[in-house]
Amino acid sequence: MMLFTEVRGLPVVPLAGAGPLGTVTSLAVDVASGTVSHVLLRRGRFGRETALPWESVHAIGPGTVRVRSATAAESVPPRHDLLGHRVLTNTGTAHGTVLDVAFDTRTARILAVFTTRGELPAGRLLGLGDHALVVRAG
């Protein structure tokens, strides 16, 4: 298990080849499947953000994200960073703000979402948009 905040800022390094490809800026989530779908990274301070599909990740840790391939995703996911997102239930009740997300580094499965109002199990995730993360009312 690892937290999104632990991955942010890690260097992305290819299994074979030269130095780092960039630094992790965020992880994109497919809420429907409850998994991390892409690793978003930036090369240098002013570099363009690139999305690598999760399938290209070989391992995370210690201190790096190692990838099999540096081939960017053909379709880049919408830029929704879960961290700091407002959380609403499907009935419209506010449930705080996302502080962190725990996920399995081998399967990319989301395990839990930690908010300012407590922990939410991954099974309650319904949708993610510009405005909020929507979860099933519990």
Tab-separated table of N, CA, C and O in Angstrom:
chain	number	residue	atom	x	y	z
A	1	MET	N	0.837	-1.176	0.000
A	1	MET	CA	0.000	0.000	0.000
A	1	MET	C	0.886	1.246	0.000
A	1	MET	O	1.937	1.273	0.621
A	2	MET	N	0.404	2.272	-0.713
A	2	MET	CA	1.131	3.533	-0.773
A	2	MET	C	0.109	4.656	-0.865
A	2	MET	O	-1.017	4.442	-1.300
A	3	LEU	N	0.523	5.838	-0.475
A	3	LEU	CA	-0.338	7.011	-0.541
A	3	LEU	C	0.036	7.872	-1.743
A	3	LEU	O	1.208	7.936	-2.127
A	4	PHE	N	-0.953	8.555	-2.316
A	4	PHE	CA	-0.686	9.452	-3.437
A	4	PHE	C	0.365	10.491	-3.065
A	4	PHE	O	1.210	10.826	-3.872
A	5	THR	N	0.305	11.018	-1.840
A	5	THR	CA	1.266	12.043	-1.431
A	5	THR	C	2.684	11.506	-1.353
A	5	THR	O	3.636	12.272	-1.458
A	6	GLU	N	2.842	10.193	-1.185
A	6	GLU	CA	4.177	9.588	-1.162
A	6	GLU	C	4.746	9.430	-2.567
A	6	GLU	O	5.957	9.404	-2.748
A	7	VAL	N	3.872	9.325	-3.568
A	7	VAL	CA	4.306	9.128	-4.951
A	7	VAL	C	4.610	10.467	-5.621
A	7	VAL	O	5.539	10.568	-6.422
A	8	ARG	N	3.840	11.485	-5.276
A	8	ARG	CA	4.034	12.810	-5.878
A	8	ARG	C	5.465	13.277	-5.622
A	8	ARG	O	5.964	13.214	-4.508
A	9	GLY	N	6.143	13.692	-6.695
A	9	GLY	CA	7.509	14.184	-6.585
A	9	GLY	C	8.583	13.142	-6.814
A	9	GLY	O	9.768	13.479	-6.914
A	10	LEU	N	8.201	11.862	-6.927
A	10	LEU	CA	9.207	10.815	-7.175
A	10	LEU	C	9.705	10.893	-8.620
A	10	LEU	O	8.942	11.187	-9.537
A	11	PRO	N	10.988	10.583	-8.839
A	11	PRO	CA	11.496	10.533	-10.205
A	11	PRO	C	10.952	9.300	-10.926
A	11	PRO	O	10.773	8.242	-10.318
A	12	VAL	N	10.689	9.456	-12.227
A	12	VAL	CA	10.237	8.345	-13.068
A	12	VAL	C	11.446	7.907	-13.888
A	12	VAL	O	12.033	8.703	-14.620
A	13	VAL	N	11.826	6.631	-13.735
A	13	VAL	CA	13.052	6.110	-14.328
A	13	VAL	C	12.727	4.888	-15.187
A	13	VAL	O	12.013	3.991	-14.745
A	14	PRO	N	13.267	4.832	-16.427
A	14	PRO	CA	13.036	3.645	-17.261
A	14	PRO	C	13.846	2.460	-16.744
A	14	PRO	O	14.912	2.640	-16.162
A	15	LEU	N	13.336	1.251	-16.950
A	15	LEU	CA	14.058	0.042	-16.537
A	15	LEU	C	15.415	-0.035	-17.224
A	15	LEU	O	16.407	-0.396	-16.613
A	16	ALA	N	15.421	0.254	-18.509
A	16	ALA	CA	16.676	0.235	-19.254
A	16	ALA	C	16.856	1.596	-19.900
A	16	ALA	O	15.933	2.152	-20.459
A	17	GLY	N	18.023	2.133	-19.766
A	17	GLY	CA	18.256	3.396	-20.448
A	17	GLY	C	18.820	4.472	-19.556
A	17	GLY	O	19.370	4.216	-18.498
A	18	ALA	N	18.638	5.681	-20.017
A	18	ALA	CA	19.249	6.858	-19.409
A	18	ALA	C	18.598	7.245	-18.089
A	18	ALA	O	17.889	6.468	-17.475
A	19	GLY	N	18.850	8.481	-17.717
A	19	GLY	CA	18.372	9.014	-16.452
A	19	GLY	C	16.868	9.197	-16.392
A	19	GLY	O	16.128	8.703	-17.230
A	20	PRO	N	16.430	9.945	-15.376
A	20	PRO	CA	14.992	10.124	-15.140
A	20	PRO	C	14.264	10.743	-16.335
A	20	PRO	O	14.791	11.586	-17.039
A	21	LEU	N	13.027	10.300	-16.521
A	21	LEU	CA	12.161	10.835	-17.564
A	21	LEU	C	11.466	12.103	-17.088
A	21	LEU	O	11.011	12.903	-17.880
A	22	GLY	N	11.342	12.227	-15.786
A	22	GLY	CA	10.647	13.364	-15.193
A	22	GLY	C	10.271	13.046	-13.763
A	22	GLY	O	10.758	12.088	-13.173
A	23	THR	N	9.371	13.867	-13.225
A	23	THR	CA	8.936	13.737	-11.842
A	23	THR	C	7.421	13.589	-11.806
A	23	THR	O	6.711	14.284	-12.530
A	24	VAL	N	6.919	12.707	-10.951
A	24	VAL	CA	5.480	12.491	-10.828
A	24	VAL	C	4.816	13.758	-10.303
A	24	VAL	O	5.215	14.293	-9.273
A	25	THR	N	3.806	14.228	-11.039
A	25	THR	CA	3.027	15.375	-10.585
A	25	THR	C	1.711	14.928	-9.979
A	25	THR	O	1.180	15.576	-9.087
A	26	SER	N	1.186	13.802	-10.478
A	26	SER	CA	-0.121	13.346	-10.021
A	26	SER	C	-0.384	11.933	-10.531
A	26	SER	O	0.350	11.430	-11.388
A	27	LEU	N	-1.433	11.336	-10.005
A	27	LEU	CA	-1.912	10.051	-10.499
A	27	LEU	C	-3.350	10.247	-10.951
A	27	LEU	O	-4.159	10.826	-10.224
A	28	ALA	N	-3.661	9.793	-12.173
A	28	ALA	CA	-5.024	9.889	-12.678
A	28	ALA	C	-5.789	8.644	-12.257
A	28	ALA	O	-5.232	7.544	-12.235
A	29	VAL	N	-7.059	8.823	-11.929
A	29	VAL	CA	-7.883	7.735	-11.417
A	29	VAL	C	-9.056	7.473	-12.346
A	29	VAL	O	-9.699	8.403	-12.823
A	30	ASP	N	-9.322	6.200	-12.587
A	30	ASP	CA	-10.545	5.784	-13.270
A	30	ASP	C	-11.504	5.378	-12.161
A	30	ASP	O	-11.381	4.289	-11.592
A	31	VAL	N	-12.424	6.268	-11.819
A	31	VAL	CA	-13.318	6.036	-10.689
A	31	VAL	C	-14.222	4.834	-10.939
A	31	VAL	O	-14.522	4.073	-10.023
A	32	ALA	N	-14.649	4.632	-12.182
A	32	ALA	CA	-15.538	3.515	-12.504
A	32	ALA	C	-14.923	2.169	-12.136
A	32	ALA	O	-15.593	1.291	-11.601
A	33	SER	N	-13.624	1.996	-12.406
A	33	SER	CA	-12.962	0.733	-12.080
A	33	SER	C	-12.288	0.770	-10.715
A	33	SER	O	-11.837	-0.256	-10.212
A	34	GLY	N	-12.173	1.969	-10.136
A	34	GLY	CA	-11.534	2.106	-8.826
A	34	GLY	C	-10.038	1.882	-8.871
A	34	GLY	O	-9.455	1.350	-7.938
A	35	THR	N	-9.398	2.304	-9.987
A	35	THR	CA	-7.959	2.090	-10.141
A	35	THR	C	-7.242	3.359	-10.605
A	35	THR	O	-7.858	4.274	-11.147
A	36	VAL	N	-5.927	3.347	-10.410
A	36	VAL	CA	-5.082	4.386	-10.980
A	36	VAL	C	-4.940	4.038	-12.454
A	36	VAL	O	-4.606	2.905	-12.799
A	37	SER	N	-5.195	5.002	-13.343
A	37	SER	CA	-5.135	4.719	-14.774
A	37	SER	C	-3.849	5.225	-15.424
A	37	SER	O	-3.369	4.640	-16.379
A	38	HIS	N	-3.295	6.343	-14.901
A	38	HIS	CA	-2.114	6.948	-15.510
A	38	HIS	C	-1.230	7.586	-14.445
A	38	HIS	O	-1.715	8.018	-13.399
A	39	VAL	N	0.049	7.649	-14.766
A	39	VAL	CA	1.010	8.410	-13.970
A	39	VAL	C	1.301	9.677	-14.756
A	39	VAL	O	1.705	9.605	-15.917
A	40	LEU	N	1.049	10.823	-14.152
A	40	LEU	CA	1.313	12.094	-14.809
A	40	LEU	C	2.661	12.597	-14.334
A	40	LEU	O	2.948	12.592	-13.133
A	41	LEU	N	3.514	12.997	-15.289
A	41	LEU	CA	4.848	13.442	-14.923
A	41	LEU	C	5.234	14.669	-15.725
A	41	LEU	O	4.670	14.937	-16.782
A	42	ARG	N	6.196	15.386	-15.207
A	42	ARG	CA	6.700	16.587	-15.877
A	42	ARG	C	8.210	16.509	-15.894
A	42	ARG	O	8.846	16.176	-14.912
A	43	ARG	N	8.766	16.837	-17.062
A	43	ARG	CA	10.223	16.864	-17.227
A	43	ARG	C	10.668	18.302	-17.001
A	43	ARG	O	10.317	19.191	-17.768
A	44	GLY	N	11.398	18.536	-15.929
A	44	GLY	CA	11.861	19.887	-15.604
A	44	GLY	C	10.746	20.754	-15.055
A	44	GLY	O	9.582	20.388	-15.067
A	45	ARG	N	11.119	21.909	-14.599
A	45	ARG	CA	10.166	22.804	-13.943
A	45	ARG	C	9.088	23.328	-14.885
A	45	ARG	O	7.935	23.495	-14.512
A	46	PHE	N	9.460	23.615	-16.128
A	46	PHE	CA	8.508	24.182	-17.068
A	46	PHE	C	8.153	23.233	-18.203
A	46	PHE	O	7.590	23.642	-19.210
A	47	GLY	N	8.495	21.968	-18.025
A	47	GLY	CA	8.204	20.979	-19.060
A	47	GLY	C	6.723	20.692	-19.174
A	47	GLY	O	5.937	20.949	-18.268
A	48	ARG	N	6.352	20.151	-20.313
A	48	ARG	CA	4.963	19.776	-20.559
A	48	ARG	C	4.632	18.513	-19.768
A	48	ARG	O	5.451	17.614	-19.639
A	49	GLU	N	3.415	18.433	-19.263
A	49	GLU	CA	2.998	17.247	-18.525
A	49	GLU	C	2.713	16.113	-19.502
A	49	GLU	O	2.132	16.317	-20.566
A	50	THR	N	3.151	14.918	-19.143
A	50	THR	CA	2.980	13.720	-19.944
A	50	THR	C	2.244	12.689	-19.108
A	50	THR	O	2.446	12.614	-17.901
A	51	ALA	N	1.422	11.890	-19.752
A	51	ALA	CA	0.700	10.817	-19.056
A	51	ALA	C	1.193	9.474	-19.553
A	51	ALA	O	1.180	9.204	-20.753
A	52	LEU	N	1.647	8.644	-18.628
A	52	LEU	CA	2.039	7.272	-18.960
A	52	LEU	C	0.941	6.344	-18.459
A	52	LEU	O	0.497	6.475	-17.316
A	53	PRO	N	0.482	5.405	-19.284
A	53	PRO	CA	-0.538	4.471	-18.806
A	53	PRO	C	0.011	3.615	-17.675
A	53	PRO	O	1.206	3.303	-17.640
A	54	TRP	N	-0.858	3.252	-16.741
A	54	TRP	CA	-0.434	2.468	-15.588
A	54	TRP	C	0.248	1.174	-16.021
A	54	TRP	O	1.175	0.703	-15.362
A	55	GLU	N	-0.156	0.613	-17.140
A	55	GLU	CA	0.420	-0.656	-17.622
A	55	GLU	C	1.919	-0.548	-17.868
A	55	GLU	O	2.616	-1.556	-17.887
A	56	SER	N	2.422	0.658	-18.064
A	56	SER	CA	3.860	0.816	-18.299
A	56	SER	C	4.664	0.860	-16.995
A	56	SER	O	5.884	0.788	-17.027
A	57	VAL	N	3.991	0.936	-15.858
A	57	VAL	CA	4.689	0.975	-14.559
A	57	VAL	C	5.166	-0.424	-14.187
A	57	VAL	O	4.390	-1.377	-14.195
A	58	HIS	N	6.453	-0.526	-13.900
A	58	HIS	CA	7.027	-1.801	-13.470
A	58	HIS	C	6.961	-1.929	-11.948
A	58	HIS	O	6.555	-2.956	-11.425
A	59	ALA	N	7.376	-0.870	-11.242
A	59	ALA	CA	7.378	-0.893	-9.778
A	59	ALA	C	7.450	0.524	-9.239
A	59	ALA	O	7.967	1.425	-9.889
A	60	ILE	N	6.943	0.675	-8.020
A	60	ILE	CA	7.048	1.947	-7.316
A	60	ILE	C	7.801	1.706	-6.026
A	60	ILE	O	7.451	0.816	-5.256
A	61	GLY	N	8.866	2.498	-5.821
A	61	GLY	CA	9.636	2.441	-4.588
A	61	GLY	C	10.852	1.560	-4.718
A	61	GLY	O	10.965	0.777	-5.638
A	62	PRO	N	11.794	1.705	-3.844
A	62	PRO	CA	11.923	2.819	-2.902
A	62	PRO	C	12.491	4.053	-3.607
A	62	PRO	O	13.520	3.979	-4.281
A	63	GLY	N	11.797	5.131	-3.499
A	63	GLY	CA	12.279	6.411	-3.993
A	63	GLY	C	12.170	6.678	-5.475
A	63	GLY	O	12.591	7.727	-5.942
A	64	THR	N	11.612	5.745	-6.260
A	64	THR	CA	11.453	5.963	-7.699
A	64	THR	C	10.208	5.248	-8.212
A	64	THR	O	9.708	4.314	-7.583
A	65	VAL	N	9.775	5.684	-9.369
A	65	VAL	CA	8.759	4.959	-10.132
A	65	VAL	C	9.496	4.416	-11.349
A	65	VAL	O	10.026	5.182	-12.143
A	66	ARG	N	9.588	3.090	-11.450
A	66	ARG	CA	10.304	2.465	-12.568
A	66	ARG	C	9.279	2.045	-13.615
A	66	ARG	O	8.289	1.404	-13.283
A	67	VAL	N	9.549	2.418	-14.876
A	67	VAL	CA	8.611	2.121	-15.956
A	67	VAL	C	9.262	1.248	-17.024
A	67	VAL	O	10.454	1.343	-17.274
A	68	ARG	N	8.438	0.394	-17.632
A	68	ARG	CA	8.906	-0.480	-18.710
A	68	ARG	C	9.088	0.317	-19.997
A	68	ARG	O	9.962	0.036	-20.781
A	69	SER	N	8.184	1.275	-20.194
A	69	SER	CA	8.169	2.037	-21.431
A	69	SER	C	7.895	3.497	-21.128
A	69	SER	O	7.128	3.817	-20.241
A	70	ALA	N	8.534	4.369	-21.897
A	70	ALA	CA	8.324	5.804	-21.728
A	70	ALA	C	7.353	6.340	-22.760
A	70	ALA	O	7.237	7.540	-22.958
A	71	THR	N	6.608	5.456	-23.408
A	71	THR	CA	5.659	5.867	-24.429
A	71	THR	C	4.446	6.499	-23.772
A	71	THR	O	3.765	5.871	-22.954
A	72	ALA	N	4.193	7.741	-24.134
A	72	ALA	CA	3.067	8.477	-23.567
A	72	ALA	C	1.752	7.873	-24.032
A	72	ALA	O	1.672	7.245	-25.091
A	73	ALA	N	0.726	8.069	-23.235
A	73	ALA	CA	-0.604	7.567	-23.566
A	73	ALA	C	-1.131	8.281	-24.809
A	73	ALA	O	-0.892	9.464	-25.007
A	74	GLU	N	-1.864	7.536	-25.632
A	74	GLU	CA	-2.456	8.134	-26.825
A	74	GLU	C	-3.593	9.069	-26.447
A	74	GLU	O	-3.756	10.131	-27.018
A	75	SER	N	-4.400	8.647	-25.492
A	75	SER	CA	-5.479	9.511	-25.025
A	75	SER	C	-5.196	9.866	-23.563
A	75	SER	O	-5.184	9.003	-22.702
A	76	VAL	N	-4.937	11.123	-23.339
A	76	VAL	CA	-4.616	11.585	-22.002
A	76	VAL	C	-5.913	11.789	-21.235
A	76	VAL	O	-6.858	12.377	-21.743
A	77	PRO	N	-5.971	11.280	-19.992
A	77	PRO	CA	-7.194	11.416	-19.205
A	77	PRO	C	-7.441	12.881	-18.837
A	77	PRO	O	-6.507	13.680	-18.819
A	78	PRO	N	-8.698	13.223	-18.539
A	78	PRO	CA	-8.954	14.587	-18.068
A	78	PRO	C	-8.118	14.862	-16.822
A	78	PRO	O	-7.878	13.963	-16.024
A	79	ARG	N	-7.667	16.067	-16.674
A	79	ARG	CA	-6.771	16.430	-15.566
A	79	ARG	C	-7.586	16.699	-14.311
A	79	ARG	O	-8.016	17.812	-14.056
A	80	HIS	N	-7.854	15.652	-13.555
A	80	HIS	CA	-8.544	15.772	-12.284
A	80	HIS	C	-7.630	15.215	-11.202
A	80	HIS	O	-7.470	14.015	-11.085
A	81	ASP	N	-7.016	16.082	-10.446
A	81	ASP	CA	-6.161	15.650	-9.350
A	81	ASP	C	-7.061	15.395	-8.151
A	81	ASP	O	-7.725	16.303	-7.670
A	82	LEU	N	-7.112	14.173	-7.677
A	82	LEU	CA	-7.979	13.822	-6.554
A	82	LEU	C	-7.632	14.607	-5.293
A	82	LEU	O	-8.522	15.020	-4.556
A	83	LEU	N	-6.349	14.817	-5.053
A	83	LEU	CA	-5.930	15.514	-3.842
A	83	LEU	C	-6.450	16.945	-3.856
A	83	LEU	O	-6.309	17.664	-4.837
A	84	GLY	N	-7.084	17.333	-2.758
A	84	GLY	CA	-7.624	18.683	-2.637
A	84	GLY	C	-9.017	18.842	-3.214
A	84	GLY	O	-9.619	19.911	-3.104
A	85	HIS	N	-9.551	17.791	-3.838
A	85	HIS	CA	-10.888	17.853	-4.430
A	85	HIS	C	-11.951	17.853	-3.341
A	85	HIS	O	-11.825	17.162	-2.329
A	86	ARG	N	-13.007	18.578	-3.563
A	86	ARG	CA	-14.174	18.588	-2.686
A	86	ARG	C	-14.875	17.234	-2.826
A	86	ARG	O	-14.875	16.634	-3.903
A	87	VAL	N	-15.475	16.740	-1.744
A	87	VAL	CA	-16.177	15.457	-1.772
A	87	VAL	C	-17.659	15.710	-1.476
A	87	VAL	O	-17.998	16.357	-0.490
A	88	LEU	N	-18.512	15.185	-2.348
A	88	LEU	CA	-19.960	15.278	-2.171
A	88	LEU	C	-20.561	13.888	-2.259
A	88	LEU	O	-20.088	13.052	-3.041
A	89	THR	N	-21.614	13.642	-1.486
A	89	THR	CA	-22.332	12.376	-1.628
A	89	THR	C	-23.315	12.507	-2.783
A	89	THR	O	-23.619	13.615	-3.232
A	90	ASN	N	-23.829	11.381	-3.246
A	90	ASN	CA	-24.799	11.410	-4.345
A	90	ASN	C	-26.120	12.059	-3.928
A	90	ASN	O	-26.955	12.355	-4.769
A	91	THR	N	-26.296	12.331	-2.648
A	91	THR	CA	-27.484	13.048	-2.172
A	91	THR	C	-27.192	14.535	-1.982
A	91	THR	O	-28.056	15.281	-1.533
A	92	GLY	N	-25.955	14.965	-2.308
A	92	GLY	CA	-25.615	16.380	-2.247
A	92	GLY	C	-24.996	16.856	-0.949
A	92	GLY	O	-24.729	18.045	-0.786
A	93	THR	N	-24.725	15.949	-0.027
A	93	THR	CA	-24.123	16.323	1.252
A	93	THR	C	-22.610	16.434	1.115
A	93	THR	O	-21.961	15.550	0.555
A	94	ALA	N	-22.060	17.516	1.648
A	94	ALA	CA	-20.604	17.705	1.617
A	94	ALA	C	-19.944	16.711	2.565
A	94	ALA	O	-20.442	16.449	3.662
A	95	HIS	N	-18.834	16.163	2.121
A	95	HIS	CA	-18.081	15.218	2.962
A	95	HIS	C	-16.604	15.626	3.022
A	95	HIS	O	-15.702	14.797	2.975
A	96	GLY	N	-16.361	16.924	3.077
A	96	GLY	CA	-15.004	17.417	3.253
A	96	GLY	C	-14.215	17.514	1.963
A	96	GLY	O	-14.767	17.657	0.875
A	97	THR	N	-12.905	17.412	2.113
A	97	THR	CA	-11.948	17.549	1.016
A	97	THR	C	-10.989	16.371	1.062
A	97	THR	O	-10.615	15.902	2.134
A	98	VAL	N	-10.548	15.897	-0.112
A	98	VAL	CA	-9.618	14.761	-0.180
A	98	VAL	C	-8.240	15.202	0.310
A	98	VAL	O	-7.651	16.143	-0.212
A	99	LEU	N	-7.733	14.510	1.328
A	99	LEU	CA	-6.389	14.750	1.853
A	99	LEU	C	-5.376	13.805	1.217
A	99	LEU	O	-4.241	14.189	0.931
A	100	ASP	N	-5.784	12.533	1.037
A	100	ASP	CA	-4.877	11.533	0.471
A	100	ASP	C	-5.673	10.331	-0.006
A	100	ASP	O	-6.855	10.186	0.323
A	101	VAL	N	-4.996	9.471	-0.763
A	101	VAL	CA	-5.610	8.264	-1.304
A	101	VAL	C	-4.621	7.122	-1.139
A	101	VAL	O	-3.447	7.256	-1.499
A	102	ALA	N	-5.083	5.996	-0.595
A	102	ALA	CA	-4.250	4.800	-0.474
A	102	ALA	C	-4.555	3.876	-1.644
A	102	ALA	O	-5.713	3.712	-2.035
A	103	PHE	N	-3.486	3.300	-2.236
A	103	PHE	CA	-3.675	2.380	-3.357
A	103	PHE	C	-2.639	1.270	-3.304
A	103	PHE	O	-1.599	1.386	-2.673
A	104	ASP	N	-2.965	0.160	-3.966
A	104	ASP	CA	-2.075	-0.993	-4.056
A	104	ASP	C	-1.133	-0.752	-5.234
A	104	ASP	O	-1.595	-0.601	-6.372
A	105	THR	N	0.163	-0.727	-4.993
A	105	THR	CA	1.136	-0.406	-6.044
A	105	THR	C	1.272	-1.518	-7.087
A	105	THR	O	1.767	-1.273	-8.182
A	106	ARG	N	0.857	-2.725	-6.781
A	106	ARG	CA	0.941	-3.808	-7.763
A	106	ARG	C	-0.268	-3.848	-8.684
A	106	ARG	O	-0.138	-4.068	-9.873
A	107	THR	N	-1.462	-3.639	-8.133
A	107	THR	CA	-2.697	-3.764	-8.920
A	107	THR	C	-3.280	-2.422	-9.342
A	107	THR	O	-4.197	-2.390	-10.157
A	108	ALA	N	-2.805	-1.324	-8.757
A	108	ALA	CA	-3.300	0.035	-8.997
A	108	ALA	C	-4.680	0.264	-8.395
A	108	ALA	O	-5.286	1.299	-8.607
A	109	ARG	N	-5.181	-0.678	-7.617
A	109	ARG	CA	-6.501	-0.547	-7.005
A	109	ARG	C	-6.509	0.492	-5.900
A	109	ARG	O	-5.643	0.509	-5.041
A	110	ILE	N	-7.527	1.361	-5.930
A	110	ILE	CA	-7.733	2.332	-4.857
A	110	ILE	C	-8.251	1.563	-3.650
A	110	ILE	O	-9.187	0.774	-3.766
A	111	LEU	N	-7.644	1.787	-2.491
A	111	LEU	CA	-8.049	1.088	-1.276
A	111	LEU	C	-8.921	1.955	-0.380
A	111	LEU	O	-9.867	1.463	0.229
A	112	ALA	N	-8.584	3.242	-0.279
A	112	ALA	CA	-9.344	4.154	0.579
A	112	ALA	C	-9.045	5.589	0.190
A	112	ALA	O	-7.979	5.892	-0.346
A	113	VAL	N	-10.000	6.455	0.479
A	113	VAL	CA	-9.833	7.889	0.270
A	113	VAL	C	-9.931	8.541	1.640
A	113	VAL	O	-10.892	8.305	2.378
A	114	PHE	N	-8.930	9.331	1.989
A	114	PHE	CA	-8.906	10.003	3.289
A	114	PHE	C	-9.320	11.449	3.092
A	114	PHE	O	-8.714	12.171	2.298
A	115	THR	N	-10.378	11.845	3.800
A	115	THR	CA	-10.899	13.200	3.663
A	115	THR	C	-10.780	13.936	4.997
A	115	THR	O	-10.441	13.337	6.019
A	116	THR	N	-11.103	15.214	4.960
A	116	THR	CA	-11.084	16.011	6.192
A	116	THR	C	-12.172	15.558	7.155
A	116	THR	O	-12.141	15.935	8.321
A	117	ARG	N	-13.107	14.711	6.683
A	117	ARG	CA	-14.181	14.218	7.542
A	117	ARG	C	-14.089	12.717	7.783
A	117	ARG	O	-15.056	12.107	8.227
A	118	GLY	N	-12.942	12.115	7.478
A	118	GLY	CA	-12.763	10.695	7.751
A	118	GLY	C	-12.409	9.892	6.513
A	118	GLY	O	-12.240	10.424	5.426
A	119	GLU	N	-12.316	8.586	6.712
A	119	GLU	CA	-11.921	7.662	5.646
A	119	GLU	C	-13.145	7.159	4.896
A	119	GLU	O	-14.178	6.858	5.494
A	120	LEU	N	-13.009	7.063	3.566
A	120	LEU	CA	-14.062	6.510	2.717
A	120	LEU	C	-13.532	5.270	2.017
A	120	LEU	O	-12.463	5.320	1.398
A	121	PRO	N	-14.258	4.148	2.086
A	121	PRO	CA	-13.818	2.966	1.347
A	121	PRO	C	-13.950	3.201	-0.157
A	121	PRO	O	-14.836	3.925	-0.614
A	122	ALA	N	-13.080	2.594	-0.924
A	122	ALA	CA	-13.052	2.778	-2.375
A	122	ALA	C	-14.362	2.375	-3.042
A	122	ALA	O	-14.727	2.937	-4.066
A	123	GLY	N	-15.084	1.448	-2.474
A	123	GLY	CA	-16.345	0.985	-3.045
A	123	GLY	C	-17.426	2.045	-3.099
A	123	GLY	O	-18.439	1.868	-3.773
A	124	ARG	N	-17.222	3.158	-2.419
A	124	ARG	CA	-18.226	4.230	-2.412
A	124	ARG	C	-18.001	5.265	-3.509
A	124	ARG	O	-18.826	6.151	-3.706
A	125	LEU	N	-16.898	5.163	-4.260
A	125	LEU	CA	-16.611	6.136	-5.307
A	125	LEU	C	-17.597	5.988	-6.469
A	125	LEU	O	-17.832	4.888	-6.943
A	126	LEU	N	-18.138	7.124	-6.919
A	126	LEU	CA	-19.095	7.103	-8.029
A	126	LEU	C	-18.617	7.885	-9.246
A	126	LEU	O	-18.824	7.473	-10.374
A	127	GLY	N	-18.015	9.048	-9.027
A	127	GLY	CA	-17.611	9.869	-10.155
A	127	GLY	C	-16.664	10.973	-9.740
A	127	GLY	O	-16.580	11.332	-8.568
A	128	LEU	N	-15.959	11.521	-10.738
A	128	LEU	CA	-14.999	12.587	-10.488
A	128	LEU	C	-15.102	13.594	-11.617
A	128	LEU	O	-15.054	13.232	-12.783
A	129	GLY	N	-15.265	14.846	-11.240
A	129	GLY	CA	-15.356	15.897	-12.243
A	129	GLY	C	-14.560	17.107	-11.806
A	129	GLY	O	-13.789	17.050	-10.843
A	130	ASP	N	-14.744	18.210	-12.519
A	130	ASP	CA	-14.040	19.445	-12.179
A	130	ASP	C	-14.445	19.969	-10.802
A	130	ASP	O	-13.648	20.558	-10.099
A	131	HIS	N	-15.694	19.765	-10.447
A	131	HIS	CA	-16.236	20.353	-9.223
A	131	HIS	C	-15.996	19.498	-7.977
A	131	HIS	O	-15.696	20.025	-6.911
A	132	ALA	N	-16.143	18.184	-8.096
A	132	ALA	CA	-16.072	17.352	-6.889
A	132	ALA	C	-15.888	15.875	-7.218
A	132	ALA	O	-16.137	15.427	-8.336
A	133	LEU	N	-15.470	15.144	-6.192
A	133	LEU	CA	-15.486	13.686	-6.186
A	133	LEU	C	-16.842	13.315	-5.605
A	133	LEU	O	-17.213	13.785	-4.527
A	134	VAL	N	-17.597	12.493	-6.315
A	134	VAL	CA	-18.929	12.089	-5.839
A	134	VAL	C	-18.833	10.664	-5.303
A	134	VAL	O	-18.274	9.775	-5.959
A	135	VAL	N	-19.371	10.485	-4.087
A	135	VAL	CA	-19.346	9.186	-3.428
A	135	VAL	C	-20.764	8.774	-3.042
A	135	VAL	O	-21.637	9.623	-2.870
A	136	ARG	N	-20.964	7.493	-2.915
A	136	ARG	CA	-22.255	6.956	-2.470
A	136	ARG	C	-22.456	7.329	-1.009
A	136	ARG	O	-21.545	7.176	-0.202
A	137	ALA	N	-23.639	7.804	-0.682
A	137	ALA	CA	-23.962	8.149	0.707
A	137	ALA	C	-23.903	6.880	1.547
A	137	ALA	O	-24.325	5.817	1.131
A	138	GLY	N	-23.348	7.009	2.727
A	138	GLY	CA	-23.159	5.828	3.558
A	138	GLY	C	-24.005	5.889	4.737
A	138	GLY	O	-24.295	5.226	5.576
